[in-house]
Amino acid sequence: MVDSQSLYKETKKLRTILNKSITCIENLPNEIFYEIFTYLEGCKLYEAFTNLNIRFQRLLTSSYLSLNIQISSSLESILEHRFKHIIIPNKHQIVSISLINYCGNDQMFTLFTIDSSFTQLESLVLKNVDENKIIKILLNLISLFRLFSLTIYLNDNCQDLSNIYRLIFRLPVLKSIRLLSKNFLKFTRIPIASNEQYSSIEYMNINHRCTLNNLICLLSYTPRLSHLTCEELFGLLHNISIEIPIKLSNLTHISIGFCKIQFQDLEIFIQKFCTQIKVLRIMTSNYFAYLDVNRWERLIQDNMPHIYQFYFQYYQFIDDSILYAPYQWLINQSTSSFWINRRCLIECHLDIDSWYHGQFIYSLRFSKNKISTSNDGKHTAKFIQLTVSRLDFTQYCLIIAENTRAFLLIAEFTHLNISSKWVPISTLIKLVWYLPNLHSLRVSNLTLLEIKTISIDDIKNFHLASKENKIIEVHLAQMIEFQQAQFLINLCPCIEYFTIECLRGVNLEMFVRFILMENYANIPNLCMLCLYGSICKVEIIENFKIMINREQQLHDYTVKFISDKIYFERKKQ
């Protein structure tokens, strides 16, 4: 909320000061010290600089100094000293306070009361707060007319949030509220707001379990709300009127961490309160209706005309009775022009090991700021990615493995991302074989030992996979040996775009020769090689240009250094 123009002028002024000849720290202007002090905790700042010299003593007592206080449980003598000699005498300079176990420490609660004397206080964080004591604290905060941000971590003893929220909504200039609790807390006495009870809150983070009834009641108090985050949203406990006396015309961002309400209830909620929404993020599980992409399409088209960022995630634990049909709806229906025009990305995250049942995580998203394109800059109309953290067919339950395999065979994945080194080489080979529609592959790293000890069965699968796949984009991260790149070249002979992260110890010149010259016949369609990593520096570009001019086989390539990456691009014929 700082004015950008004023900040620019202040920064320019400080740069001008610094450009002057400064030979020692004492010559730094006061403005620089004030800026440095904002990064230091207030009590430690005082303990470090008090009585150091006259100048620093004046800096500490200056009205230009803003203090940020962070207090946690400590020795009784230290707490008492800090409260009596640092915090209380300098109340008028404190802009932020963070207190850990404030209510759980009777001595801290007795020594230190936050009240109207903290005239500059803008931000307050209270951790491990008791229900009864937070009521007393909130009553005192009503008299603070600069308190813009409030964060409260409730302890396990809290049961009812009604009075807490009622007092929060009475804070005169509060802009941001974050309330956290692990418990399922109830609201016993919070009605729909009247005209006299409206709050100034613009950012509300409900980081505790909440029912849809309670959420609607809370929203009735916040006509200025623009950003809403709800950690866990549960279904209606009883029928209530969904009408509230305000319009949430500023509500543009909604994030629901875990949505456990029926889809029709979510539809009503969006139709009533979210017509101005621009960003929507929702995660859920066990409600198959959420996987109906056509239903999402109608909801977005009819009720969210301004939306530009949408992210939906669905969790499903895997067992021997899992049904894949609903997920096929998600994949098949999302190929309509509505989703393609919005550059929609579909991702399935698969995580299976020998100890747990594992889980599928499905996501559907689009964003104007994140557009999926191929390396030639053209949008990929159908982007369906499979990300694998762990997938061990050899150790896992045979029925589950076969069911998973059946799903992989019928799902038309176009992108495969192997994000963990614990996925065996044999599994990587099988995945490439099972997914005939792949055109891109990303591998975090390849285990050299497994490459060298590949089994006879894996060799057979390898030959089948290498003949049938049509992968044209390959990304290898954390390469330390040429053999890792050679394995992918042999597996994906149709490569056109090859991106490699080269770790320390790799001889870049030898590696470029290895890819572009020694493997020329193995990957004849290669048109771009991209290298990145700490060893890829602009200084070596001239050496590569000399090598390209010297080697007849490399005359078709040009080399460029863009954004810390080295690109070898084949000239168009």
PDB file of N, CA and C in Angstrom, residues 133 268 296 303 311 320-321 332 337 391 427 465 472 477 499 536 542 549 563:
ATOM      1  N   LYS A 133      -8.642 -15.057  26.302  1.00  0.00           N
ATOM      2  CA  LYS A 133      -7.736 -13.916  26.310  1.00  0.00           C
ATOM      3  C   LYS A 133      -7.781 -13.127  25.013  1.00  0.00           C
ATOM      4  N   ILE A 268     -24.478 -22.275  -6.811  1.00  0.00           N
ATOM      5  CA  ILE A 268     -25.342 -21.224  -6.261  1.00  0.00           C
ATOM      6  C   ILE A 268     -24.495 -20.123  -5.628  1.00  0.00           C
ATOM      7  N   TRP A 296     -18.487 -27.114 -15.664  1.00  0.00           N
ATOM      8  CA  TRP A 296     -17.592 -25.995 -15.374  1.00  0.00           C
ATOM      9  C   TRP A 296     -17.660 -24.955 -16.489  1.00  0.00           C
ATOM     10  N   ASN A 303     -21.546 -17.109 -15.573  1.00  0.00           N
ATOM     11  CA  ASN A 303     -21.485 -16.376 -14.299  1.00  0.00           C
ATOM     12  C   ASN A 303     -20.147 -15.722 -13.990  1.00  0.00           C
ATOM     13  N   TYR A 311      -7.954 -22.492 -11.579  1.00  0.00           N
ATOM     14  CA  TYR A 311      -7.154 -23.663 -11.194  1.00  0.00           C
ATOM     15  C   TYR A 311      -8.022 -24.590 -10.351  1.00  0.00           C
ATOM     16  N   ASP A 320      -8.077 -50.979  -5.221  1.00  0.00           N
ATOM     17  CA  ASP A 320      -8.447 -51.931  -6.261  1.00  0.00           C
ATOM     18  C   ASP A 320      -9.857 -51.704  -6.805  1.00  0.00           C
ATOM     19  N   SER A 321     -10.608 -50.758  -6.198  1.00  0.00           N
ATOM     20  CA  SER A 321     -11.968 -50.485  -6.676  1.00  0.00           C
ATOM     21  C   SER A 321     -12.092 -49.127  -7.353  1.00  0.00           C
ATOM     22  N   ASN A 332     -11.524 -36.045 -21.763  1.00  0.00           N
ATOM     23  CA  ASN A 332     -12.164 -36.013 -23.084  1.00  0.00           C
ATOM     24  C   ASN A 332     -12.965 -34.733 -23.317  1.00  0.00           C
ATOM     25  N   SER A 337     -13.604 -26.133 -27.865  1.00  0.00           N
ATOM     26  CA  SER A 337     -12.999 -24.847 -28.230  1.00  0.00           C
ATOM     27  C   SER A 337     -12.933 -23.889 -27.038  1.00  0.00           C
ATOM     28  N   LEU A 391       6.381 -44.463  -9.022  1.00  0.00           N
ATOM     29  CA  LEU A 391       5.525 -45.437  -9.686  1.00  0.00           C
ATOM     30  C   LEU A 391       6.336 -46.719  -9.864  1.00  0.00           C
ATOM     31  N   THR A 427      10.505 -48.459 -15.237  1.00  0.00           N
ATOM     32  CA  THR A 427       9.203 -47.794 -15.221  1.00  0.00           C
ATOM     33  C   THR A 427       9.141 -46.674 -16.255  1.00  0.00           C
ATOM     34  N   ALA A 465       9.429 -49.341 -27.217  1.00  0.00           N
ATOM     35  CA  ALA A 465       9.113 -47.941 -26.905  1.00  0.00           C
ATOM     36  C   ALA A 465       9.823 -46.988 -27.853  1.00  0.00           C
ATOM     37  N   ILE A 472       9.106 -35.424 -29.463  1.00  0.00           N
ATOM     38  CA  ILE A 472       9.964 -34.465 -30.172  1.00  0.00           C
ATOM     39  C   ILE A 472      10.637 -33.468 -29.227  1.00  0.00           C
ATOM     40  N   ALA A 477      17.202 -32.945 -16.711  1.00  0.00           N
ATOM     41  CA  ALA A 477      17.762 -32.120 -15.634  1.00  0.00           C
ATOM     42  C   ALA A 477      18.847 -32.910 -14.907  1.00  0.00           C
ATOM     43  N   THR A 499      16.685 -30.134 -24.362  1.00  0.00           N
ATOM     44  CA  THR A 499      17.117 -29.193 -23.317  1.00  0.00           C
ATOM     45  C   THR A 499      17.802 -29.977 -22.206  1.00  0.00           C
ATOM     46  N   CYS A 536      27.222 -22.753 -17.734  1.00  0.00           N
ATOM     47  CA  CYS A 536      26.882 -22.151 -19.029  1.00  0.00           C
ATOM     48  C   CYS A 536      26.957 -20.627 -18.903  1.00  0.00           C
ATOM     49  N   GLU A 542      31.951 -17.333 -27.714  1.00  0.00           N
ATOM     50  CA  GLU A 542      32.919 -17.118 -28.790  1.00  0.00           C
ATOM     51  C   GLU A 542      33.652 -18.404 -29.141  1.00  0.00           C
ATOM     52  N   ASN A 549      32.494 -22.700 -36.886  1.00  0.00           N
ATOM     53  CA  ASN A 549      33.149 -22.305 -38.139  1.00  0.00           C
ATOM     54  C   ASN A 549      34.212 -23.319 -38.571  1.00  0.00           C
ATOM     55  N   SER A 563      19.163 -15.382 -21.706  1.00  0.00           N
ATOM     56  CA  SER A 563      18.633 -15.658 -20.350  1.00  0.00           C
ATOM     57  C   SER A 563      19.357 -16.825 -19.685  1.00  0.00           C
TER      58      SER A 563
END
